[in-house]
Coordinates of C-alpha atoms and ligand atoms in Angstrom, one line a residue:
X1 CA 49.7 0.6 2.9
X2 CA 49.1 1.2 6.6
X3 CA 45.9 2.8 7.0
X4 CA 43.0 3.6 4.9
X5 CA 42.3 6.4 2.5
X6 CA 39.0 8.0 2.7
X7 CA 37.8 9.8 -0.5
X8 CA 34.4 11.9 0.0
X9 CA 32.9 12.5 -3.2
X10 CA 30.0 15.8 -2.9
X11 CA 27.6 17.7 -5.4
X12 CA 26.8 21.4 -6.0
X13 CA 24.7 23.0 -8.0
X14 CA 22.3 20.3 -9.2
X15 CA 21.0 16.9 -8.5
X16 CA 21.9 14.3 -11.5
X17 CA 25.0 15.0 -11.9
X18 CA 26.5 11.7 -11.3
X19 CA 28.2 11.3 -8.2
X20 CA 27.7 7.4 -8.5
X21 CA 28.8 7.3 -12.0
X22 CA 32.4 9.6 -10.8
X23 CA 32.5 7.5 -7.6
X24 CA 32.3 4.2 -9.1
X25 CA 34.6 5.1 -12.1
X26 CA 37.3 6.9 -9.2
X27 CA 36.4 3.1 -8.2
X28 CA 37.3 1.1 -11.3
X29 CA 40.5 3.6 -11.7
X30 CA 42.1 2.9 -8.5
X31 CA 41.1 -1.2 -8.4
X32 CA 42.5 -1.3 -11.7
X33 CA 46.1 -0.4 -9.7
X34 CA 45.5 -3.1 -8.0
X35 CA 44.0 -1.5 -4.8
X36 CA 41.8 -2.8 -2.3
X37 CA 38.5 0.0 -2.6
X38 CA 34.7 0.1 -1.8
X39 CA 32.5 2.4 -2.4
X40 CA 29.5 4.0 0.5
X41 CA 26.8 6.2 0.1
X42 CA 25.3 8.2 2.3
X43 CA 21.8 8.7 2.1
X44 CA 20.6 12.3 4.0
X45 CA 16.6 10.9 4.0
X46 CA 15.1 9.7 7.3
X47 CA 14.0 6.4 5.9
X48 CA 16.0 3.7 7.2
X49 CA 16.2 2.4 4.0
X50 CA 14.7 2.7 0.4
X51 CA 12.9 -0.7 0.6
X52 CA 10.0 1.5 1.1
X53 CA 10.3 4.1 -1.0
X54 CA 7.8 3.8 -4.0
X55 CA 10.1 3.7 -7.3
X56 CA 8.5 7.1 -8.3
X57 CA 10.1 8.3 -5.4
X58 CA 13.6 6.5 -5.3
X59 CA 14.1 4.8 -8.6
X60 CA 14.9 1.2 -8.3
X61 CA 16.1 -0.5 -5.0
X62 CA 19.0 -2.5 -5.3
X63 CA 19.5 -5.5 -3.1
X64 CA 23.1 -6.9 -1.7
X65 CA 23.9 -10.4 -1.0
X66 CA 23.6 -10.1 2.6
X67 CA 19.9 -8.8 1.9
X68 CA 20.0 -5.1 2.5
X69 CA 17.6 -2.6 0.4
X70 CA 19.6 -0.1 -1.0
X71 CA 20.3 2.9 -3.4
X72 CA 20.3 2.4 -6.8
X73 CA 23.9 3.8 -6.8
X74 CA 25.0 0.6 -5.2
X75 CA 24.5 -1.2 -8.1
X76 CA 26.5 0.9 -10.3
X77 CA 29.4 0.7 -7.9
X78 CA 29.1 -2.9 -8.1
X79 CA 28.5 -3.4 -11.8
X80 CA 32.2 -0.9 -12.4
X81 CA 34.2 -2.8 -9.8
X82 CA 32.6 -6.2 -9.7
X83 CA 33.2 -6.3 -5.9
X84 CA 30.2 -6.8 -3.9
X85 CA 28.8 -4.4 -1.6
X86 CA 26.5 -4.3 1.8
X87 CA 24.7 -3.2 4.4
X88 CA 27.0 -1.1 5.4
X89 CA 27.6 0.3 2.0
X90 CA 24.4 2.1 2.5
X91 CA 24.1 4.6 5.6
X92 CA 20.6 6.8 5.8
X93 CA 20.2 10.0 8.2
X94 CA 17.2 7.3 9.4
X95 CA 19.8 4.6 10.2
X96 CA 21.6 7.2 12.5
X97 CA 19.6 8.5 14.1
X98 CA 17.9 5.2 14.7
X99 CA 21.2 4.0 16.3
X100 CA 21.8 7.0 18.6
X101 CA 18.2 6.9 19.8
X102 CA 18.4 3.7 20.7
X103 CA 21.6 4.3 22.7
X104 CA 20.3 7.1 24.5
X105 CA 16.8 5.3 25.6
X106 CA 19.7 2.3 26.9
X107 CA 21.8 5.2 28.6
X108 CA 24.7 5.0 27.2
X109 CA 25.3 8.9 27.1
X110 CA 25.3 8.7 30.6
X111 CA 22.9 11.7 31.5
X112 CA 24.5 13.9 28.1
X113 CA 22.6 16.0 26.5
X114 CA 22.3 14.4 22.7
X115 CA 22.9 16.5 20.0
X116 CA 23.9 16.6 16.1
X117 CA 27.4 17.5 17.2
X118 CA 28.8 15.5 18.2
X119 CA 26.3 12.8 18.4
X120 CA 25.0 12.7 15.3
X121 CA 28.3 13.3 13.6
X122 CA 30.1 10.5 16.1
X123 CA 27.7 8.2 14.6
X124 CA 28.3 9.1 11.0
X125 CA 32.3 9.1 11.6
X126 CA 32.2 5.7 13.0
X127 CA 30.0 4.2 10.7
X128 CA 32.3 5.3 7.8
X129 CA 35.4 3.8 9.6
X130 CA 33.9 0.9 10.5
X131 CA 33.6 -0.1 7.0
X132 CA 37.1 0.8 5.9
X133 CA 38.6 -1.4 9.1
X134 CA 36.4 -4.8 8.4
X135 CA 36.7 -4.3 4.7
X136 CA 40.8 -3.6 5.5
X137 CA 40.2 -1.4 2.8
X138 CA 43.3 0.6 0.9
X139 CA 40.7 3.1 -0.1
X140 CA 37.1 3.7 0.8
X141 CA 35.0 6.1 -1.5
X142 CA 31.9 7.9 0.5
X143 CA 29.6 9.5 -2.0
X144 CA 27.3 12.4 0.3
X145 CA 24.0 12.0 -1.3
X146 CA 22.1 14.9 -1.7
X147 CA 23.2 18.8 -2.6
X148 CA 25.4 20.9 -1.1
X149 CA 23.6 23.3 0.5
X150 CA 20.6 21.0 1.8
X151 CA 19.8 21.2 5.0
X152 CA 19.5 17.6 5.1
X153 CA 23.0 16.9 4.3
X154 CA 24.9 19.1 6.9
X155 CA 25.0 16.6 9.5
X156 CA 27.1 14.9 7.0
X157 CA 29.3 17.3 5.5
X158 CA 30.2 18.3 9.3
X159 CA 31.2 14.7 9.4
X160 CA 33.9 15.1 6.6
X161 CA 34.8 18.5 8.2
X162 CA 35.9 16.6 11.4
X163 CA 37.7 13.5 9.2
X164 CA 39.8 15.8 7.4
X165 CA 41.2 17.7 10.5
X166 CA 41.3 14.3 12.2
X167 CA 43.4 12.6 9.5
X168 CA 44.6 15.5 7.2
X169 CA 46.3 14.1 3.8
X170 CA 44.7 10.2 4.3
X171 CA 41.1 12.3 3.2
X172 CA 40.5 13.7 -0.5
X173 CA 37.5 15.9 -0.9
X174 CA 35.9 15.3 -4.7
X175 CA 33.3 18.1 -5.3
X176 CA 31.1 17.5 -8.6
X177 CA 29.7 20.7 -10.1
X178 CA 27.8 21.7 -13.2
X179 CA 29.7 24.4 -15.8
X180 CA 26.6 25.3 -17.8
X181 CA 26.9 26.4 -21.3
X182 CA 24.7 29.4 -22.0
X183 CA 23.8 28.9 -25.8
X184 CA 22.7 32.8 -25.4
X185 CA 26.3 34.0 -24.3
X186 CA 27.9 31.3 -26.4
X187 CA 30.4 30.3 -23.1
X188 CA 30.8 28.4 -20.2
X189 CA 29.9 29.3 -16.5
X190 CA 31.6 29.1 -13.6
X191 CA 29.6 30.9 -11.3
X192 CA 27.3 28.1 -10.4
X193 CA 30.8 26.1 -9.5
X194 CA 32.4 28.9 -7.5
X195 CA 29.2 29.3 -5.4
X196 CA 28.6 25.4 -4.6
X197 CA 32.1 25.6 -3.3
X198 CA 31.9 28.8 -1.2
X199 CA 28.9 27.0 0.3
X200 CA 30.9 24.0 0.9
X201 CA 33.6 25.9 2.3
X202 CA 31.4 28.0 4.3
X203 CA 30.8 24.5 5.5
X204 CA 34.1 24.5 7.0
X205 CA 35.5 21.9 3.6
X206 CA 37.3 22.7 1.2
X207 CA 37.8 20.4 -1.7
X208 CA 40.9 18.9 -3.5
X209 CA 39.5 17.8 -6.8
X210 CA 36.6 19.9 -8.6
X211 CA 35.3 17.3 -11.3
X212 CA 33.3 19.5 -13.5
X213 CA 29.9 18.3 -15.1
X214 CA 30.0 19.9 -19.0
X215 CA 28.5 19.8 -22.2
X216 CA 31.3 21.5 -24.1
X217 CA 35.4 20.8 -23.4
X218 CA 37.4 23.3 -20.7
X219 CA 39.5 25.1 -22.0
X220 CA 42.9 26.6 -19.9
X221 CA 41.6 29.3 -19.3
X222 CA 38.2 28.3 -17.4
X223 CA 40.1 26.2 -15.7
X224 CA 42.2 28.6 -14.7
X225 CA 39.4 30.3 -13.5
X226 CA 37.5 27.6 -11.5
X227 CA 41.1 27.2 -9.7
X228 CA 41.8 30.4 -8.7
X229 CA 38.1 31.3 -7.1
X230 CA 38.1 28.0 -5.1
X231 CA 41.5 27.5 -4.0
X232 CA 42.5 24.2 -6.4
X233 CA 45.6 23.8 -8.6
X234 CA 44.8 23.8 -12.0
X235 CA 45.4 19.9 -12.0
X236 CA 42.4 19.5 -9.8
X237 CA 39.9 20.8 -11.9
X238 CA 38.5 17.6 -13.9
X239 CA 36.8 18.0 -17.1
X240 CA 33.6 15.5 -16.7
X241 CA 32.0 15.8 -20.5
X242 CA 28.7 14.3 -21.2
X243 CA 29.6 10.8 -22.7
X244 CA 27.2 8.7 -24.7
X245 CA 27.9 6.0 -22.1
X246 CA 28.2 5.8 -18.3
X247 CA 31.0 3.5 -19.2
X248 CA 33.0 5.8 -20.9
X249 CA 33.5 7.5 -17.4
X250 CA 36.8 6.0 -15.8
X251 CA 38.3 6.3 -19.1
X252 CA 37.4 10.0 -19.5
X253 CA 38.3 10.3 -16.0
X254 CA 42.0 8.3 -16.6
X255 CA 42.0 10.9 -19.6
X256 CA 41.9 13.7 -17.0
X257 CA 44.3 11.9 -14.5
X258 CA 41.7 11.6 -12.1
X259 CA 43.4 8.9 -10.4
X260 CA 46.6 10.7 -10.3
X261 CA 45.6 13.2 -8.9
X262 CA 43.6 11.8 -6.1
X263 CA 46.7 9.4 -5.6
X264 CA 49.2 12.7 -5.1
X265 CA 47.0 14.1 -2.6
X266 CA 47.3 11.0 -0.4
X267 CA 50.8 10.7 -1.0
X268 CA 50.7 7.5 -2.7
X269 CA 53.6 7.2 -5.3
X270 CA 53.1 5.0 -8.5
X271 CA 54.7 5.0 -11.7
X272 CA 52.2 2.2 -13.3
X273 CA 49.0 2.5 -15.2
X274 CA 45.4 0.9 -14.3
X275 CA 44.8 -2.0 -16.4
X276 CA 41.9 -1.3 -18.3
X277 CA 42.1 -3.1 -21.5
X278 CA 39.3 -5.4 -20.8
X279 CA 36.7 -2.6 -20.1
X280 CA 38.3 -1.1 -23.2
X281 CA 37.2 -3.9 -25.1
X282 CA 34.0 -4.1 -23.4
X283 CA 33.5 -0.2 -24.7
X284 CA 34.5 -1.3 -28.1
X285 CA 31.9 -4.1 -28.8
X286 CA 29.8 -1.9 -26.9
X287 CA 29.9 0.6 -29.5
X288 CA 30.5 -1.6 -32.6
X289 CA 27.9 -4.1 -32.6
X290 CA 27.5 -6.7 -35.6
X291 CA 23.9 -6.8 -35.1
X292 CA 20.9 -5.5 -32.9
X293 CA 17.7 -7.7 -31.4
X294 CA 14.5 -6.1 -30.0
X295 CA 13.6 -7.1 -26.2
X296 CA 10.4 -5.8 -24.9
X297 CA 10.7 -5.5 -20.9
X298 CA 6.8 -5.3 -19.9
X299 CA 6.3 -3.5 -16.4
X300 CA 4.8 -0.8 -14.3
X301 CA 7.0 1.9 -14.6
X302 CA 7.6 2.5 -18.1
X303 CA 7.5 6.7 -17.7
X304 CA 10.5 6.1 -15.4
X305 CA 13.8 5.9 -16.1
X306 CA 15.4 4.4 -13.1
X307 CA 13.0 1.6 -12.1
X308 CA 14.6 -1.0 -14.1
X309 CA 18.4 0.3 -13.8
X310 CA 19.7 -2.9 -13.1
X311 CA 17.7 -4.6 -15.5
X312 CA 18.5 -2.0 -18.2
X313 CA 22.1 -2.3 -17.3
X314 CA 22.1 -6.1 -17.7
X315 CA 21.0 -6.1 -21.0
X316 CA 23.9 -4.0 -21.8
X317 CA 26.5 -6.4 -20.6
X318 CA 24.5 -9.5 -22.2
X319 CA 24.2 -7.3 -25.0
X320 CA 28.1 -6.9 -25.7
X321 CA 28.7 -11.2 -24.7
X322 CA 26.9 -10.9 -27.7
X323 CA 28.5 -8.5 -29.6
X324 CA 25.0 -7.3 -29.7
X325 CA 22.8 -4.1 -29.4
X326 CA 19.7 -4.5 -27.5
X327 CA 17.2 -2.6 -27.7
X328 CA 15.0 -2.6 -25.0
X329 CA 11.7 -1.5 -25.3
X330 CA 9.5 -0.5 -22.3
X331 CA 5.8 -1.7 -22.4
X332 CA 3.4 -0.3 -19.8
X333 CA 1.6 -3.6 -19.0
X334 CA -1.8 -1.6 -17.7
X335 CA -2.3 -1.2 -21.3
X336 CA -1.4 -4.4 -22.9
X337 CA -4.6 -7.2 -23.8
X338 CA -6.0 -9.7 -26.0
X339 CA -7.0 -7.3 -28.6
X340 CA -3.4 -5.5 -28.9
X341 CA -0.7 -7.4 -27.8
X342 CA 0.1 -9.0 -31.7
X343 CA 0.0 -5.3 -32.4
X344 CA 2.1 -4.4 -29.2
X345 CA 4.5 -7.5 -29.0
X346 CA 4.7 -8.8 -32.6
X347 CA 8.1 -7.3 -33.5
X348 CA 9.8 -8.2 -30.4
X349 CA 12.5 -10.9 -30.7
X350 CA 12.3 -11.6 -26.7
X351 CA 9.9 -11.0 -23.7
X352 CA 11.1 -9.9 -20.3
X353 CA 8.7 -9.6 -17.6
X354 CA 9.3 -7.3 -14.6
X355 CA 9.3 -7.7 -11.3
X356 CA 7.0 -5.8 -9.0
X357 CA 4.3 -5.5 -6.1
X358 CA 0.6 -4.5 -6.6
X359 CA -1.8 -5.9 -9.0
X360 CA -1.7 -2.7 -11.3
X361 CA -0.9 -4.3 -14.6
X362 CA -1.1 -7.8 -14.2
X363 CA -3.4 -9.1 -15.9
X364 CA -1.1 -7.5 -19.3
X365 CA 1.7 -9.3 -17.8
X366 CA -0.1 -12.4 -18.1
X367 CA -1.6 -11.9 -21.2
X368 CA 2.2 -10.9 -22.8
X369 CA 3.1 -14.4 -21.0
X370 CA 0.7 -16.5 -22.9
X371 CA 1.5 -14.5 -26.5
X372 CA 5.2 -15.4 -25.8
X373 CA 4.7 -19.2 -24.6
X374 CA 2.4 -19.6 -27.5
X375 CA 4.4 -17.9 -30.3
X376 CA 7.6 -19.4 -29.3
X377 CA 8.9 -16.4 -28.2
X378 CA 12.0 -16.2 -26.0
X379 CA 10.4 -15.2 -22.2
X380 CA 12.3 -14.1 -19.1
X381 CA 10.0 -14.2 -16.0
X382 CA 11.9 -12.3 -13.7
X383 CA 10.3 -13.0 -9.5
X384 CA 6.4 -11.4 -10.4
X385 CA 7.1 -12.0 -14.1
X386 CA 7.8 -15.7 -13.4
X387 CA 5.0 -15.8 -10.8
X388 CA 2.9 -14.2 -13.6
X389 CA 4.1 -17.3 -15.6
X390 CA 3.2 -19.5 -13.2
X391 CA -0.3 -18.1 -13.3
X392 CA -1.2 -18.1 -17.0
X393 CA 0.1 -21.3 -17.1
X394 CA -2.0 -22.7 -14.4
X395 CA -5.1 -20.7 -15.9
X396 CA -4.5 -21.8 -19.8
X397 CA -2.5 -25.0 -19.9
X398 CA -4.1 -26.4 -16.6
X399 CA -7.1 -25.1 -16.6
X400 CA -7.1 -23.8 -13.5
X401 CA -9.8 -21.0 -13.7
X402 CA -8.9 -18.1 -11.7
X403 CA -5.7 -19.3 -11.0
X404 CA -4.1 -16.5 -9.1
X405 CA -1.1 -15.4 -6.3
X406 CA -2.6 -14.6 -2.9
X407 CA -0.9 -11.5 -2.8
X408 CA -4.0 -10.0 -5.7
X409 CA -6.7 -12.5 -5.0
X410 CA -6.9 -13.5 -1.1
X411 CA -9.7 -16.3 -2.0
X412 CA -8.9 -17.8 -5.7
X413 CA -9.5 -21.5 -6.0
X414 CA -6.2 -21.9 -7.6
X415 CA -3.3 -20.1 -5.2
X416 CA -0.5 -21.2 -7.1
X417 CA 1.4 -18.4 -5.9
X418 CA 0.9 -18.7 -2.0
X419 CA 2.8 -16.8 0.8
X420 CA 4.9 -19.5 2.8
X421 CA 3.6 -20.6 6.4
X422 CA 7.0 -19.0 7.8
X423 CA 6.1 -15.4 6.2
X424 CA 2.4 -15.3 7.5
X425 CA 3.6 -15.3 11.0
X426 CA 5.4 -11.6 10.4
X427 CA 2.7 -8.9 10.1
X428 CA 3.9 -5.3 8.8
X429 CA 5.4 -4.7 5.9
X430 CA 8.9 -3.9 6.6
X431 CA 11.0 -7.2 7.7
X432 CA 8.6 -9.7 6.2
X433 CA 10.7 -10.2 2.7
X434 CA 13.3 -12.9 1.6
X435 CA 15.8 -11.0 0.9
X436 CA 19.6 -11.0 -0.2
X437 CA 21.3 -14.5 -1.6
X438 CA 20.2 -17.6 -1.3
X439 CA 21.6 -20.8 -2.9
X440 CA 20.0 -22.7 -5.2
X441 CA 20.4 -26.6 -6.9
X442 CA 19.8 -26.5 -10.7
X443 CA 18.3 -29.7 -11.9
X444 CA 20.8 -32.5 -13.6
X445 CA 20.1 -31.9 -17.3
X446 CA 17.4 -29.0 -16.9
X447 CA 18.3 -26.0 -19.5
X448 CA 19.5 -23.3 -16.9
X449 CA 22.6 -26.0 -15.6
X450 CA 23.8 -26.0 -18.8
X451 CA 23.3 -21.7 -18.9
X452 CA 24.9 -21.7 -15.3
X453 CA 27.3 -24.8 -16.4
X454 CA 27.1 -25.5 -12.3
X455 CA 24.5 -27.0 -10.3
X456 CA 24.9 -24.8 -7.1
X457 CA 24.2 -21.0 -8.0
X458 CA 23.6 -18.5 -5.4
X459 CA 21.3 -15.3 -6.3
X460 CA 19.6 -12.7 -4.5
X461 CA 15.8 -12.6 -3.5
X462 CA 13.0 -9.7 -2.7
X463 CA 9.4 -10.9 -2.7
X464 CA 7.2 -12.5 0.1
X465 CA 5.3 -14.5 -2.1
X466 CA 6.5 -18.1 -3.8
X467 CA 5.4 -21.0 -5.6
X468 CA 3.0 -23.3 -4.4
X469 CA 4.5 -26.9 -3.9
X470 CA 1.1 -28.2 -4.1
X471 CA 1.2 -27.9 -7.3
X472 CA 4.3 -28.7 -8.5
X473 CA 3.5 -32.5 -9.8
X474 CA 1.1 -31.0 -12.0
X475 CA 2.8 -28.3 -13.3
X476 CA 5.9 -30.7 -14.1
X477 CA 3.9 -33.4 -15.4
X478 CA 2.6 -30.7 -17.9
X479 CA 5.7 -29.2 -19.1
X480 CA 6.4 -26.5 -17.0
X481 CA 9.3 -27.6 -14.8
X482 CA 10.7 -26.1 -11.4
X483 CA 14.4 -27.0 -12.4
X484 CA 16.0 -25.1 -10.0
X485 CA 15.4 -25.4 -5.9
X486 CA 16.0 -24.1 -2.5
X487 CA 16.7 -27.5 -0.9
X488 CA 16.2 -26.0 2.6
X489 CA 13.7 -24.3 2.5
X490 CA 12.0 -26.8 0.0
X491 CA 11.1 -23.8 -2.4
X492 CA 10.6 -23.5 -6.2
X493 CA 13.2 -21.1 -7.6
X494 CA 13.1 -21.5 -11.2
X495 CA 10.7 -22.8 -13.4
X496 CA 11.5 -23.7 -17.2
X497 CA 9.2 -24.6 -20.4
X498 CA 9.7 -28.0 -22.1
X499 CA 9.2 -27.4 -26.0
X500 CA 9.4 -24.3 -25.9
X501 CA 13.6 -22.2 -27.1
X502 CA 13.6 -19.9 -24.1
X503 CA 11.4 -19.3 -21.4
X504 CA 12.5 -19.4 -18.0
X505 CA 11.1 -17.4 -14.9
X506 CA 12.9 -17.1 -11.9
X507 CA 11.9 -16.2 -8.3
X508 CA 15.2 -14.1 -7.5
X509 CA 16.8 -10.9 -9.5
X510 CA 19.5 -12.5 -11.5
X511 CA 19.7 -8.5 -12.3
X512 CA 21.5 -7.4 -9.2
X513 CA 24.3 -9.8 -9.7
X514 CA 25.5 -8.6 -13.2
X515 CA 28.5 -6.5 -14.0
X516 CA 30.5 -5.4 -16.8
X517 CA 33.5 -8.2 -16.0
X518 CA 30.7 -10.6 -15.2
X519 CA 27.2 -10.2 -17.5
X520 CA 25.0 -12.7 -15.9
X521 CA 24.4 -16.0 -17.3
X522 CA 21.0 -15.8 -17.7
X523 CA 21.1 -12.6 -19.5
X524 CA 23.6 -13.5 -21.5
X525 CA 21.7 -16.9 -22.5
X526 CA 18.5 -14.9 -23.3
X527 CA 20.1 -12.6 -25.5
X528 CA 21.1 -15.3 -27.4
X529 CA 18.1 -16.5 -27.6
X530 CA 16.6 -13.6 -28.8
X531 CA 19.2 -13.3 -31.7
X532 CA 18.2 -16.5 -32.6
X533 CA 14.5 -15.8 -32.6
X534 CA 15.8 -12.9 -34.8
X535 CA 17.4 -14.6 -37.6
X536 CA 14.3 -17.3 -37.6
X537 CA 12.4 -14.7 -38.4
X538 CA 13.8 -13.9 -41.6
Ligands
LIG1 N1 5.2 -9.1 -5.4 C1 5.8 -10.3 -5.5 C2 6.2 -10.9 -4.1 O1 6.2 -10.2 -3.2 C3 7.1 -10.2 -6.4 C4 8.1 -9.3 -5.9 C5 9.1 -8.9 -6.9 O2 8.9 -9.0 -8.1 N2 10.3 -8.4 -6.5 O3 6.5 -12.1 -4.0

């Protein structure tokens, strides 16, 4: 194909409709033919990026190999089309005009007045192409956070305005609406619909393809309707029914000819179908499971849905390597102690602890730790849930009293979790993380080779805070082993139990690296695990 497609996927009406869910299955459609696609979001907040954002605000940050902090939607786009994404799959209104503020203080407008157009937009448009040239991308897929209709967002919208006249049939508007039923008038809406798209045509865009959030099916004649008041074919107005998984989208979408369609509008001829008999069987097992096992993931953030997306999401594809269901059951650790964690944790069949920042809830984390290393339970330690480890281990096998990380308790005699001499010379809070993927040597013989069944893994990292070589002889000489290491650096990046079924911790977020072609290892393993703690039980 000569040139890249650009496919700009918008929302009306509501928030939380799913443009990450209908741009990564348009994703997993058209890299099922066999094309060459990304995906790119486009964040209208001023933060540069949502490594500050408190999860309350954002949900969970997801972080790429090359160690940006991103939207959550990144992660979905990843786990549907197993193809890695970046930095520059992540553009905020803070990163552009960041980058044009900086050009102007160097003078590079020459004595120009700087403005949003055409600026602002210049910025936007190149940042978008520069993607689809280094990625030599058949299609790229730009999802415009946001509403149509904020004021935030028009910067970008103006943006896809001036792509469309720029390359005419090479760009395909997707607009995502709501068509609310009214239980009162026993029907379907299309107001809200025809209003987000006069706004978005007020907007100067009109879109191809109206993909239609709905509770009930569309029949002819709304879609009749929706086509005639915003200026689509019939064929462009996708039925997008609530589904009981995110991964049934690209196969309701297929259902709709999604893919066709968008394929028509860029003149691409194909007579073949996406091969999507794996994800098929991946739905299948997902939905017929022989058996379910309890998982109890112990964090912050319980209330919130999003915080532990990629977490959540992992389980789902260990879950189904296991042709199992797993149920995960969030634990607010602020609550958990010694006098209710038998009550809290007893009917769990594994333990994952999250990660996090802060010391709200740690000392539950820790207590959770010690019921699950002493009850044989199978325990995931996931970066401050195996630093967590690290601690009650230090404070009730060692007997290190007050055993602590740095990062909650700047003068404990026992800093087993320390901040490295490197990250101490950084002040601030943005910049002063590990982050993205770093390699790591698994231990000849240690449990998590043969999980991995390699020695050389690479995973991605977020914290400032790591294990303290001092006292790694006695940790190991006790039974709690750092099996797998950052040879460079000289860092502890995994630490196992001896004796024990399962109970591994691990400094990075094994999380961020599992999709629905490739559940991670370590998930997969722990699921296991759990299963088998489930039938010892009986
Ligand atoms: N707060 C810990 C650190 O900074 C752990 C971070 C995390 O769990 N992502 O090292």
């Amino acid at each position: 194909m000569p040139k890249t497609k650009f496919i700009f996927v918008t929302g009306g009406v509501t928030s939380s409709l799913g443009k990450g869910i209908i741009s990564s299955s348009i994703a997993k459609l058209l890299v099922s033919r066999g094309f060459s696609v990304t995906i790119q979001k486009l964040d209208p907040y001023i933060n540069i990026d949502p490594g500050t954002l408190n999860p309350y605000e954002h949900g969970e940050c997801f972080v790429t190999d090359d160690g940006a902090e991103t939207d959550l939607d990144l992660g979905h786009y990843e786990r549907f089309t197993n193809v890695p994404t970046s930095q520059a799959n992540n553009i905020t209104t803070g990163v552009v005009y960041q980058s044009v503020i900086s050009k102007e203080r160097k003078g590079e407008f020459l004595g120009e007045t700087v403005q949003v157009i055409p600026h602002i937009t210049d910025e936007i448009k190149y940042r978008i192409k520069l993607l689809a040239n280094r990625e030599n991308l058949d299609f790229l897929i730009t999802e415009i956070g946001g509403t149509v209709g904020d004021i935030e967002s028009l910067p970008f919208i103006e943006a896809v305005r001036q792509m469309r006249w720029e390359l005419g049939n090479s760009c395909v508007v997707v607009h995502l609406t709501l068509v609310p039923f009214l239980a009162a008038a026993g029907e379907l809406k299309t107001k809200p619909t025809q209003h987000s798209v006069k706004l978005l045509q007020e907007q100067g865009v009109q879109p191809d393809i109206i993909v239609c959030r709905t509770e009930k099916n569309l029949n002819e004649g709304i879609r009749n309707k929706i086509a005639l008041f915003c200026n689509v074919s019939p064929s462009s107005v996708i039925e997008c029914i609530d589904a009981e998984s995110i991964y049934d989208v690209p196969i309701l979408m297929k259902k709709e000819n999604l893919d066709l369609e968008i394929l028509r509008k860029v003149d691409i001829k194909t007579d073949g179908e996406p091969d999507l008999d794996d994800w098929k069987r991946f739905l299948h097992t997902l939905k017929n499971p022989s058996r379910s096992v309890k998982v109890g993931l112990i964090g912050k953030y319980v209330e919130l849905k999003d915080a532990y997306k990629s977490i959540n999401e992992s389980f789902i594809h260990a879950g189904v390597a296991n042709a199992c269901n797993v149920e995960v059951r969030l634990i607010q650790s602020e609550y958990l102690d010694e006098s209710n964690v038998e009550e809290k944790l007893k009917d769990l069949d594994g333990i994952l602890v999250a990660p996090g920042f802060g010391e709200r809830g740690i000392e539950g984390k820790i207590t959770a730790i010690r019921y699950a290393r002493e009850k044989s339970i199978p325990f995931f330690g996931i970066c401050l849930g195996m630093q967590c480890a690290v601690i009650e281990f230090g404070r009730h096998v060692l007997g290190y009293k007050g055993a602590h990380s740095t990062e909650f308790d700047r003068v404990t005699p026992f800093p087993v979790i320390d901040m490295m001499e490197e990250q101490k010379k950084i002040s601030g809070l943005g910049g002063t993380m590990r982050l993205g993927a770093y390699p790591c040597y698994l231990q000849q013989g240690s449990q998590v080779e043969k999980i991995f069944g390699a020695q050389n893994i690479s995973e991605r990292h977020r914290h400032r805070y790591e294990f303290n070589n001092e006292y790694k002889e006695a940790y190991s000489n006790a039974g709690m082993m750092p099996v797998g290491l950052n040879v460079k650096d000289d860092l502890v990046e995994i630490i196992e139990l001896k004796n024990h079924p399962w109970f591994i911790g691990v400094q990075f977020h094994p999380e961020y690296r599992s999709t629905v072609a490739k559940p991670h290892p370590l998930f997969v393993s722990f699921v296991k695990a759990a299963v088998e703690h489930a039938t010892r039980k009986k």
